[in-house]
């Protein structure tokens, strides 16, 4: 499993792997918002949690279709399916690699981008914690969606349509936690709910993803 | 010792039965060449044996952890070097030492080269070298000699001979003469009498 994770990370940082693309996209989206809605700091501060979360979500979506598509194209997915590694573990490892190359950098960058949106400084911790707890769910749900659409032509578009509605609970509670913290209220309830969604996804979706892969590989 | 036994096997592709009533048995040291015109079900049979799709009928007796499958695509990562590609598969299959596999397919000089810089034949050789690092006893190979030159085909035949001598078994679909002294099975004779479409069709998925 570690081997596969290391290989995927290696592939991501080598030429054409797409590492950093999601981060750059996140940066650009967040920078564009003040240009779009104007520099009024009160308004920006109010919408900042939502913008940061939606930005993170879209950036995450960018690289989802690559989770299984590249392995499917070059035939390694079939070979991996016949390897000693169970497909459930394969899906989990792929999601982990996706999180390490997108979710984690996004989480680390979010507080810095919060400055651009005039997000109140005391709430940075909650924003960071919310993303840290919530982005693994985004990768896991995304890996499941990628397993469903692997092998389809133009699967990327269908993948976005499938996955975005599933991202909604994480978005709602994640943005709510950051919003509450910005207003100086306690944010532990939405944070717990975000964690609940993440843990639920991590527990169930590797099995659903593996089942989808099995059908798609036939 | 029986490595692989198929009993009255039927395989379907796209909801259509392409092979029916196939029985065979491979013991340690046995190999079988599969022949047949395009579309006769060689690939489908090998995929079924490899466990990528369930048989439409019949039984497959083999340890699922015993089969190494090689398809048309080699499963190589262009941005990884030859050595890294092989080391990954060796690690995944829990074997160590890729030197013998590199030597068997004359890839030692290319160890540090990126896989995307290899020619089609060299890529194929790397794909076949992967079989040696899996350490699995039953090889299910689909057209292993595509884009190989005569010298590389001889290397491949030598690798198969070595594998059989160590008690392995191989099921090879190919159109060319490998120079191996093994029986040939014409898959076309297992074609169902009339086209049957009553197999469960998952194409709608």
CSV table of C-alpha atoms in Angstrom, one decimal:
chain,number,residue,atom,x,y,z
A,1,UNK,CA,0.0,0.0,0.0
A,2,UNK,CA,2.8,2.4,0.9
A,3,UNK,CA,4.5,1.5,-2.4
A,4,UNK,CA,1.4,2.6,-4.3
A,5,UNK,CA,1.1,5.8,-2.3
A,6,UNK,CA,4.7,6.6,-2.9
A,7,UNK,CA,4.3,5.9,-6.6
A,8,UNK,CA,1.3,8.1,-6.9
A,9,UNK,CA,2.9,11.0,-5.0
A,10,UNK,CA,6.0,10.6,-7.3
A,11,UNK,CA,3.9,10.7,-10.4
A,12,UNK,CA,2.0,13.7,-9.1
A,13,UNK,CA,5.2,15.8,-8.6
A,14,UNK,CA,6.9,14.7,-11.8
A,15,UNK,CA,6.2,16.5,-15.1
A,16,UNK,CA,2.6,16.4,-16.2
A,17,UNK,CA,1.4,15.1,-12.8
A,18,UNK,CA,-0.7,18.1,-12.0
A,19,UNK,CA,0.7,18.8,-8.5
A,20,UNK,CA,0.2,22.5,-7.7
A,21,UNK,CA,-2.5,23.0,-10.4
A,22,UNK,CA,-5.3,22.8,-7.8
A,23,UNK,CA,-3.4,25.1,-5.5
A,24,UNK,CA,-2.9,27.7,-8.3
A,25,UNK,CA,-6.5,27.4,-9.3
A,26,UNK,CA,-7.6,28.0,-5.6
A,27,UNK,CA,-5.3,31.0,-5.4
A,28,UNK,CA,-6.7,32.5,-8.6
A,29,UNK,CA,-10.3,32.0,-7.7
A,30,UNK,CA,-9.8,33.5,-4.3
A,31,UNK,CA,-7.9,36.5,-5.8
A,32,UNK,CA,-10.7,37.0,-8.4
A,33,UNK,CA,-13.4,37.3,-5.8
A,34,UNK,CA,-12.5,40.8,-4.5
A,35,UNK,CA,-12.2,42.0,-8.1
A,36,UNK,CA,-15.7,40.7,-8.8
A,37,UNK,CA,-17.6,41.8,-5.7
A,38,UNK,CA,-15.6,44.9,-4.9
A,39,UNK,CA,-13.1,45.6,-2.1
A,40,UNK,CA,-15.7,46.4,0.7
A,41,UNK,CA,-14.1,44.6,3.6
A,42,UNK,CA,-17.3,44.1,5.5
A,43,UNK,CA,-18.9,42.2,2.6
A,44,UNK,CA,-15.7,40.2,1.9
A,45,UNK,CA,-15.4,39.2,5.5
A,46,UNK,CA,-18.9,37.9,5.5
A,47,UNK,CA,-18.6,35.8,2.3
A,48,UNK,CA,-15.0,34.7,2.9
A,49,UNK,CA,-15.8,31.3,4.6
A,50,UNK,CA,-18.1,30.4,1.7
A,51,UNK,CA,-15.7,31.5,-1.0
A,52,UNK,CA,-12.8,29.7,0.6
A,53,UNK,CA,-14.7,26.5,0.9
A,54,UNK,CA,-16.2,26.7,-2.6
A,55,UNK,CA,-12.8,27.5,-4.0
A,56,UNK,CA,-11.3,24.5,-2.2
A,57,UNK,CA,-14.1,22.3,-3.4
A,58,UNK,CA,-13.7,23.3,-7.1
A,59,UNK,CA,-9.9,23.0,-6.9
A,60,UNK,CA,-10.3,19.5,-5.5
A,61,UNK,CA,-12.7,18.6,-8.3
A,62,UNK,CA,-10.1,19.6,-11.0
A,63,UNK,CA,-7.9,16.7,-10.4
A,64,UNK,CA,-10.5,14.1,-9.5
A,65,UNK,CA,-10.9,12.5,-12.9
A,66,UNK,CA,-7.1,11.7,-13.0
A,67,UNK,CA,-7.4,9.5,-9.9
A,68,UNK,CA,-8.2,6.4,-11.9
A,69,UNK,CA,-8.3,7.6,-15.6
A,70,UNK,CA,-4.5,7.7,-16.1
A,71,UNK,CA,-4.1,4.2,-14.6
A,72,UNK,CA,-7.0,2.9,-16.8
A,73,UNK,CA,-5.5,4.4,-20.0
A,74,UNK,CA,-2.1,2.8,-19.6
A,75,UNK,CA,-3.5,-0.5,-18.4
A,76,UNK,CA,-2.1,-0.4,-14.9
A,77,UNK,CA,-5.5,-0.4,-13.3
A,78,UNK,CA,-6.2,-3.9,-14.7
A,79,UNK,CA,-2.8,-5.1,-13.5
A,80,UNK,CA,-3.4,-3.5,-10.1
A,81,UNK,CA,-6.7,-5.3,-9.9
A,82,UNK,CA,-5.0,-8.6,-10.3
A,83,UNK,CA,-2.2,-7.7,-7.8
A,84,UNK,CA,-2.3,-8.9,-4.1
A,85,UNK,CA,-3.7,-5.5,-3.0
A,86,UNK,CA,-7.4,-5.6,-2.4
A,87,UNK,CA,-9.4,-3.1,-4.6
A,88,UNK,CA,-10.8,-1.5,-1.4
A,89,UNK,CA,-7.3,-0.7,-0.3
A,90,UNK,CA,-6.5,0.6,-3.8
A,91,UNK,CA,-9.4,3.0,-3.7
A,92,UNK,CA,-8.4,4.2,-0.2
A,93,UNK,CA,-4.8,4.7,-1.2
A,94,UNK,CA,-5.7,6.6,-4.3
A,95,UNK,CA,-8.0,8.9,-2.2
A,96,UNK,CA,-5.1,9.4,0.3
A,97,UNK,CA,-2.7,10.3,-2.5
A,98,UNK,CA,-5.2,12.7,-3.9
A,99,UNK,CA,-5.7,14.3,-0.5
A,100,UNK,CA,-2.0,14.7,0.1
A,101,UNK,CA,-1.5,16.4,-3.3
A,102,UNK,CA,-4.6,18.6,-3.2
A,103,UNK,CA,-6.5,18.7,0.1
A,104,UNK,CA,-3.6,19.2,2.3
A,105,UNK,CA,-1.9,22.0,0.3
A,106,UNK,CA,-5.3,23.7,0.0
A,107,UNK,CA,-5.8,23.5,3.7
A,108,UNK,CA,-2.3,25.0,4.4
A,109,UNK,CA,-2.9,27.8,1.9
A,110,UNK,CA,-6.4,28.7,3.0
A,111,UNK,CA,-5.4,30.9,6.0
A,112,UNK,CA,-3.0,32.9,3.8
A,113,UNK,CA,-5.7,33.5,1.3
A,114,UNK,CA,-8.1,34.4,4.1
A,115,UNK,CA,-6.1,37.6,4.4
A,116,UNK,CA,-7.0,38.6,0.9
A,117,UNK,CA,-10.7,38.3,1.7
A,118,UNK,CA,-10.4,40.2,5.0
A,119,UNK,CA,-11.3,37.1,7.0
A,120,UNK,CA,-11.0,37.8,10.7
A,121,UNK,CA,-7.7,36.6,12.1
A,122,UNK,CA,-8.9,34.9,15.3
A,123,UNK,CA,-11.0,32.5,13.2
A,124,UNK,CA,-8.1,31.2,11.1
A,125,UNK,CA,-7.6,28.3,13.4
A,126,UNK,CA,-11.2,27.1,12.9
A,127,UNK,CA,-11.0,27.6,9.1
A,128,UNK,CA,-7.8,25.6,9.0
A,129,UNK,CA,-9.2,22.9,11.3
A,130,UNK,CA,-12.5,22.7,9.3
A,131,UNK,CA,-10.6,22.2,6.0
A,132,UNK,CA,-8.2,19.7,7.6
A,133,UNK,CA,-11.1,17.7,8.8
A,134,UNK,CA,-13.3,18.2,5.7
A,135,UNK,CA,-11.0,17.8,2.7
A,136,UNK,CA,-10.4,14.1,3.3
A,137,UNK,CA,-14.1,13.6,2.7
A,138,UNK,CA,-13.8,15.5,-0.6
A,139,UNK,CA,-11.0,13.2,-1.8
A,140,UNK,CA,-12.8,10.1,-0.7
A,141,UNK,CA,-16.1,11.0,-2.2
A,142,UNK,CA,-14.2,12.1,-5.3
A,143,UNK,CA,-12.4,8.8,-5.5
A,144,UNK,CA,-15.7,7.0,-5.4
A,145,UNK,CA,-17.1,9.2,-8.2
A,146,UNK,CA,-13.9,8.6,-10.2
A,147,UNK,CA,-14.3,4.8,-9.7
A,148,UNK,CA,-17.9,5.1,-11.0
A,149,UNK,CA,-16.9,7.0,-14.2
A,150,UNK,CA,-13.6,5.3,-15.0
A,151,UNK,CA,-13.5,4.2,-18.6
A,152,UNK,CA,-16.2,6.6,-19.7
A,153,UNK,CA,-15.4,9.1,-22.5
A,154,UNK,CA,-15.8,12.6,-21.2
A,155,UNK,CA,-16.2,11.1,-17.8
A,156,UNK,CA,-14.8,14.2,-16.1
A,157,UNK,CA,-18.0,16.2,-16.7
A,158,UNK,CA,-20.3,13.4,-15.5
A,159,UNK,CA,-18.0,13.0,-12.5
A,160,UNK,CA,-18.4,16.7,-11.5
A,161,UNK,CA,-22.2,16.4,-11.8
A,162,UNK,CA,-22.2,13.2,-9.6
A,163,UNK,CA,-19.8,14.4,-7.0
A,164,UNK,CA,-20.7,18.0,-6.4
A,165,UNK,CA,-24.1,17.3,-4.8
A,166,UNK,CA,-22.3,14.8,-2.5
A,167,UNK,CA,-20.0,17.6,-1.5
A,168,UNK,CA,-22.9,19.7,-0.2
A,169,UNK,CA,-23.0,18.5,3.4
A,170,UNK,CA,-19.3,19.0,3.9
A,171,UNK,CA,-19.5,22.5,2.3
A,172,UNK,CA,-22.5,23.5,4.5
A,173,UNK,CA,-20.9,22.5,7.8
A,174,UNK,CA,-17.4,23.5,6.9
A,175,UNK,CA,-18.4,27.0,5.8
A,176,UNK,CA,-20.8,27.2,8.8
A,177,UNK,CA,-17.9,26.4,11.2
A,178,UNK,CA,-15.6,29.1,9.6
A,179,UNK,CA,-18.5,31.6,9.6
A,180,UNK,CA,-19.4,31.0,13.2
A,181,UNK,CA,-15.8,31.4,14.2
A,182,UNK,CA,-15.6,34.6,12.3
A,183,UNK,CA,-18.7,35.9,14.2
A,184,UNK,CA,-17.0,34.9,17.5
A,185,UNK,CA,-19.4,32.0,18.2
A,186,UNK,CA,-18.5,28.4,19.2
A,187,UNK,CA,-17.9,26.2,16.1
A,188,UNK,CA,-17.6,22.8,17.6
A,189,UNK,CA,-21.0,21.4,16.4
A,190,UNK,CA,-20.4,22.0,12.7
A,191,UNK,CA,-16.8,20.9,13.1
A,192,UNK,CA,-18.0,17.6,14.6
A,193,UNK,CA,-20.5,17.2,11.8
A,194,UNK,CA,-17.7,17.7,9.2
A,195,UNK,CA,-15.7,15.1,11.0
A,196,UNK,CA,-18.6,12.7,11.1
A,197,UNK,CA,-19.0,13.0,7.3
A,198,UNK,CA,-15.3,12.4,6.8
A,199,UNK,CA,-15.2,9.4,9.0
A,200,UNK,CA,-18.4,8.0,7.4
A,201,UNK,CA,-16.9,8.4,3.9
A,202,UNK,CA,-13.6,6.9,4.9
A,203,UNK,CA,-15.4,3.9,6.4
A,204,UNK,CA,-17.9,3.2,3.6
A,205,UNK,CA,-16.7,4.6,0.3
A,206,UNK,CA,-13.6,2.4,-0.3
A,207,UNK,CA,-16.1,-0.6,-0.5
A,208,UNK,CA,-18.5,1.3,-2.8
A,209,UNK,CA,-15.6,2.5,-4.9
A,210,UNK,CA,-14.1,-1.0,-5.2
A,211,UNK,CA,-17.5,-2.4,-6.2
A,212,UNK,CA,-17.8,0.3,-8.9
A,213,UNK,CA,-14.3,-0.5,-10.2
A,214,UNK,CA,-15.0,-4.2,-10.4
A,215,UNK,CA,-18.1,-3.6,-12.6
A,216,UNK,CA,-16.2,-1.1,-14.8
A,217,UNK,CA,-13.2,-3.4,-15.3
A,218,UNK,CA,-15.3,-6.3,-16.7
B,1,UNK,CA,0.3,-30.6,-9.2
B,2,UNK,CA,-2.5,-28.7,-11.0
B,3,UNK,CA,-1.9,-25.0,-11.3
B,4,UNK,CA,-5.0,-24.1,-13.2
B,5,UNK,CA,-8.1,-26.1,-14.1
B,6,UNK,CA,-11.1,-24.9,-16.1
B,7,UNK,CA,-14.2,-27.0,-16.2
B,8,UNK,CA,-16.9,-26.5,-18.8
B,9,UNK,CA,-16.2,-22.8,-18.8
B,10,UNK,CA,-18.2,-20.2,-20.7
B,11,UNK,CA,-17.2,-16.6,-21.0
B,12,UNK,CA,-19.2,-13.6,-22.2
B,13,UNK,CA,-18.2,-10.3,-23.6
B,14,UNK,CA,-20.7,-7.5,-23.9
B,15,UNK,CA,-23.5,-9.8,-22.9
B,16,UNK,CA,-22.7,-12.2,-25.7
B,17,UNK,CA,-21.3,-15.7,-25.0
B,18,UNK,CA,-18.1,-16.1,-27.0
B,19,UNK,CA,-16.7,-19.3,-25.5
B,20,UNK,CA,-18.6,-22.2,-24.3
B,21,UNK,CA,-17.8,-25.7,-22.9
B,22,UNK,CA,-14.1,-25.2,-22.5
B,23,UNK,CA,-12.2,-27.5,-20.1
B,24,UNK,CA,-8.5,-27.6,-19.7
B,25,UNK,CA,-6.0,-28.3,-17.0
B,26,UNK,CA,-2.4,-27.0,-16.6
B,27,UNK,CA,0.0,-28.6,-14.2
B,28,UNK,CA,3.3,-27.4,-13.0
B,29,UNK,CA,5.6,-27.0,-16.0
B,30,UNK,CA,2.7,-27.0,-18.5
B,31,UNK,CA,2.0,-24.3,-21.1
B,32,UNK,CA,-0.7,-23.9,-23.6
B,33,UNK,CA,-0.8,-21.6,-26.7
B,34,UNK,CA,-4.3,-20.2,-27.5
B,35,UNK,CA,-5.0,-19.6,-31.2
B,36,UNK,CA,-8.0,-18.4,-33.0
B,37,UNK,CA,-9.2,-15.7,-35.3
B,38,UNK,CA,-9.9,-12.2,-34.1
B,39,UNK,CA,-13.0,-12.0,-31.9
B,40,UNK,CA,-12.8,-15.7,-31.0
B,41,UNK,CA,-12.6,-14.9,-27.3
B,42,UNK,CA,-8.9,-15.3,-26.5
B,43,UNK,CA,-8.8,-12.0,-24.5
B,44,UNK,CA,-12.1,-12.7,-22.8
B,45,UNK,CA,-10.9,-16.1,-21.7
B,46,UNK,CA,-7.7,-14.7,-20.3
B,47,UNK,CA,-9.5,-11.9,-18.5
B,48,UNK,CA,-11.9,-14.5,-17.0
B,49,UNK,CA,-9.0,-16.6,-15.9
B,50,UNK,CA,-7.3,-13.6,-14.4
B,51,UNK,CA,-10.4,-12.9,-12.4
B,52,UNK,CA,-11.2,-9.5,-14.0
B,53,UNK,CA,-14.6,-10.8,-15.0
B,54,UNK,CA,-16.7,-13.7,-13.6
B,55,UNK,CA,-17.3,-16.7,-15.9
B,56,UNK,CA,-20.7,-17.0,-17.4
B,57,UNK,CA,-20.8,-20.7,-16.5
B,58,UNK,CA,-18.4,-23.3,-15.4
B,59,UNK,CA,-15.6,-23.3,-12.9
B,60,UNK,CA,-12.1,-22.0,-12.6
B,61,UNK,CA,-9.9,-23.8,-10.1
B,62,UNK,CA,-6.8,-21.8,-9.3
B,63,UNK,CA,-5.5,-19.8,-6.5
B,64,UNK,CA,-6.5,-16.2,-7.4
B,65,UNK,CA,-3.2,-15.1,-5.9
B,66,UNK,CA,-1.3,-17.4,-8.3
B,67,UNK,CA,-2.1,-15.7,-11.6
B,68,UNK,CA,-0.1,-13.0,-13.2
B,69,UNK,CA,-1.9,-11.3,-16.1
B,70,UNK,CA,-0.4,-9.3,-18.9
B,71,UNK,CA,-2.7,-7.5,-21.3
B,72,UNK,CA,-2.3,-5.5,-24.5
B,73,UNK,CA,-1.3,-2.4,-22.4
B,74,UNK,CA,1.8,-2.7,-20.4
B,75,UNK,CA,0.8,-0.5,-17.4
B,76,UNK,CA,3.9,1.6,-17.5
B,77,UNK,CA,4.3,5.1,-16.2
B,78,UNK,CA,6.1,7.3,-18.7
B,79,UNK,CA,7.5,9.6,-16.1
B,80,UNK,CA,9.0,6.9,-14.0
B,81,UNK,CA,12.3,5.3,-15.0
B,82,UNK,CA,12.5,1.6,-16.1
B,83,UNK,CA,13.9,0.6,-12.7
B,84,UNK,CA,11.3,2.5,-10.8
B,85,UNK,CA,8.5,0.9,-12.8
B,86,UNK,CA,9.8,-2.5,-12.1
B,87,UNK,CA,10.6,-1.8,-8.5
B,88,UNK,CA,7.0,-0.6,-7.9
B,89,UNK,CA,5.5,-3.9,-9.2
B,90,UNK,CA,8.1,-5.9,-7.3
B,91,UNK,CA,7.2,-4.1,-4.1
B,92,UNK,CA,3.5,-4.5,-4.7
B,93,UNK,CA,3.8,-8.2,-5.3
B,94,UNK,CA,6.1,-8.5,-2.3
B,95,UNK,CA,9.2,-9.8,-4.2
B,96,UNK,CA,12.6,-8.2,-4.2
B,97,UNK,CA,15.4,-7.9,-6.7
B,98,UNK,CA,14.6,-6.7,-10.2
B,99,UNK,CA,18.0,-7.4,-11.6
B,100,UNK,CA,17.2,-10.9,-13.0
B,101,UNK,CA,14.1,-9.5,-14.7
B,102,UNK,CA,16.1,-6.6,-16.2
B,103,UNK,CA,18.8,-9.1,-17.4
B,104,UNK,CA,16.3,-11.5,-18.9
B,105,UNK,CA,14.9,-8.8,-21.2
B,106,UNK,CA,18.2,-7.0,-21.8
B,107,UNK,CA,17.0,-3.8,-20.1
B,108,UNK,CA,20.0,-3.3,-17.7
B,109,UNK,CA,21.4,-0.4,-19.8
B,110,UNK,CA,18.1,1.4,-19.7
B,111,UNK,CA,17.5,1.2,-16.0
B,112,UNK,CA,17.7,4.9,-15.4
B,113,UNK,CA,15.8,5.9,-18.6
B,114,UNK,CA,12.3,7.3,-18.4
B,115,UNK,CA,9.8,4.7,-19.7
B,116,UNK,CA,8.3,7.3,-22.1
B,117,UNK,CA,11.6,7.5,-23.9
B,118,UNK,CA,11.5,3.8,-24.7
B,119,UNK,CA,10.5,2.4,-28.1
B,120,UNK,CA,7.4,0.3,-28.4
B,121,UNK,CA,9.4,-2.9,-28.4
B,122,UNK,CA,11.4,-1.9,-25.4
B,123,UNK,CA,8.2,-0.9,-23.5
B,124,UNK,CA,6.8,-4.3,-24.3
B,125,UNK,CA,10.0,-6.0,-23.0
B,126,UNK,CA,9.6,-3.9,-19.8
B,127,UNK,CA,6.0,-5.0,-19.6
B,128,UNK,CA,7.1,-8.7,-19.9
B,129,UNK,CA,9.9,-8.2,-17.3
B,130,UNK,CA,7.1,-7.3,-14.9
B,131,UNK,CA,5.9,-10.9,-15.1
B,132,UNK,CA,9.2,-12.1,-13.7
B,133,UNK,CA,9.0,-9.8,-10.6
B,134,UNK,CA,5.4,-10.9,-9.8
B,135,UNK,CA,6.8,-14.2,-8.6
B,136,UNK,CA,3.4,-15.8,-9.5
B,137,UNK,CA,3.3,-19.4,-10.9
B,138,UNK,CA,0.6,-19.0,-13.6
B,139,UNK,CA,1.0,-16.6,-16.4
B,140,UNK,CA,-2.0,-15.5,-18.4
B,141,UNK,CA,-0.6,-13.6,-21.4
B,142,UNK,CA,-2.5,-11.8,-24.1
B,143,UNK,CA,-0.5,-11.2,-27.3
B,144,UNK,CA,2.8,-10.9,-25.4
B,145,UNK,CA,4.9,-10.6,-28.6
B,146,UNK,CA,3.2,-7.5,-30.1
B,147,UNK,CA,5.9,-5.1,-31.4
B,148,UNK,CA,8.8,-7.4,-30.4
B,149,UNK,CA,11.6,-8.1,-32.9
B,150,UNK,CA,12.9,-11.7,-33.5
B,151,UNK,CA,15.6,-11.3,-30.8
B,152,UNK,CA,13.1,-10.1,-28.2
B,153,UNK,CA,10.7,-12.9,-29.1
B,154,UNK,CA,13.6,-15.4,-28.4
B,155,UNK,CA,14.2,-13.6,-25.1
B,156,UNK,CA,10.5,-14.0,-24.2
B,157,UNK,CA,10.5,-17.7,-25.2
B,158,UNK,CA,13.6,-18.2,-23.0
B,159,UNK,CA,11.8,-16.5,-20.1
B,160,UNK,CA,8.8,-18.8,-20.6
B,161,UNK,CA,11.0,-21.8,-20.7
B,162,UNK,CA,12.7,-20.8,-17.5
B,163,UNK,CA,9.4,-20.2,-15.8
B,164,UNK,CA,8.1,-23.6,-16.8
B,165,UNK,CA,11.3,-25.3,-15.7
B,166,UNK,CA,10.8,-23.7,-12.2
B,167,UNK,CA,7.3,-25.4,-12.1
B,168,UNK,CA,5.3,-22.5,-13.4
B,169,UNK,CA,2.5,-22.7,-15.9
B,170,UNK,CA,1.5,-20.4,-18.8
B,171,UNK,CA,-1.5,-19.7,-20.9
B,172,UNK,CA,-0.5,-17.6,-23.9
B,173,UNK,CA,-2.6,-16.1,-26.7
B,174,UNK,CA,-0.5,-15.4,-29.7
B,175,UNK,CA,-0.5,-15.5,-33.5
B,176,UNK,CA,3.2,-16.1,-34.0
B,177,UNK,CA,5.4,-19.1,-33.6
B,178,UNK,CA,7.3,-18.8,-30.3
B,179,UNK,CA,9.5,-21.8,-30.9
B,180,UNK,CA,8.2,-23.4,-27.7
B,181,UNK,CA,7.4,-27.1,-27.7
B,182,UNK,CA,4.0,-26.8,-26.2
B,183,UNK,CA,0.4,-27.8,-27.2
B,184,UNK,CA,-1.8,-25.4,-29.2
B,185,UNK,CA,-5.5,-25.0,-28.5
B,186,UNK,CA,-7.8,-23.5,-31.2
B,187,UNK,CA,-10.3,-21.4,-29.2
B,188,UNK,CA,-12.6,-21.1,-32.2
B,189,UNK,CA,-13.9,-24.6,-31.6
B,190,UNK,CA,-15.6,-23.5,-28.4
B,191,UNK,CA,-17.7,-20.9,-30.2
B,192,UNK,CA,-21.4,-21.4,-29.3
B,193,UNK,CA,-23.5,-22.9,-32.1
B,194,UNK,CA,-25.8,-19.9,-32.3
B,195,UNK,CA,-25.4,-16.4,-31.0
B,196,UNK,CA,-26.8,-16.3,-27.5
B,197,UNK,CA,-27.7,-13.2,-25.8
B,198,UNK,CA,-29.3,-14.5,-22.6
B,199,UNK,CA,-26.3,-13.7,-20.5
B,200,UNK,CA,-26.7,-11.0,-18.0
B,201,UNK,CA,-26.0,-7.8,-19.9
B,202,UNK,CA,-24.2,-5.2,-17.9
B,203,UNK,CA,-23.5,-2.9,-20.8
B,204,UNK,CA,-26.2,-0.6,-19.7
B,205,UNK,CA,-24.1,0.3,-16.6
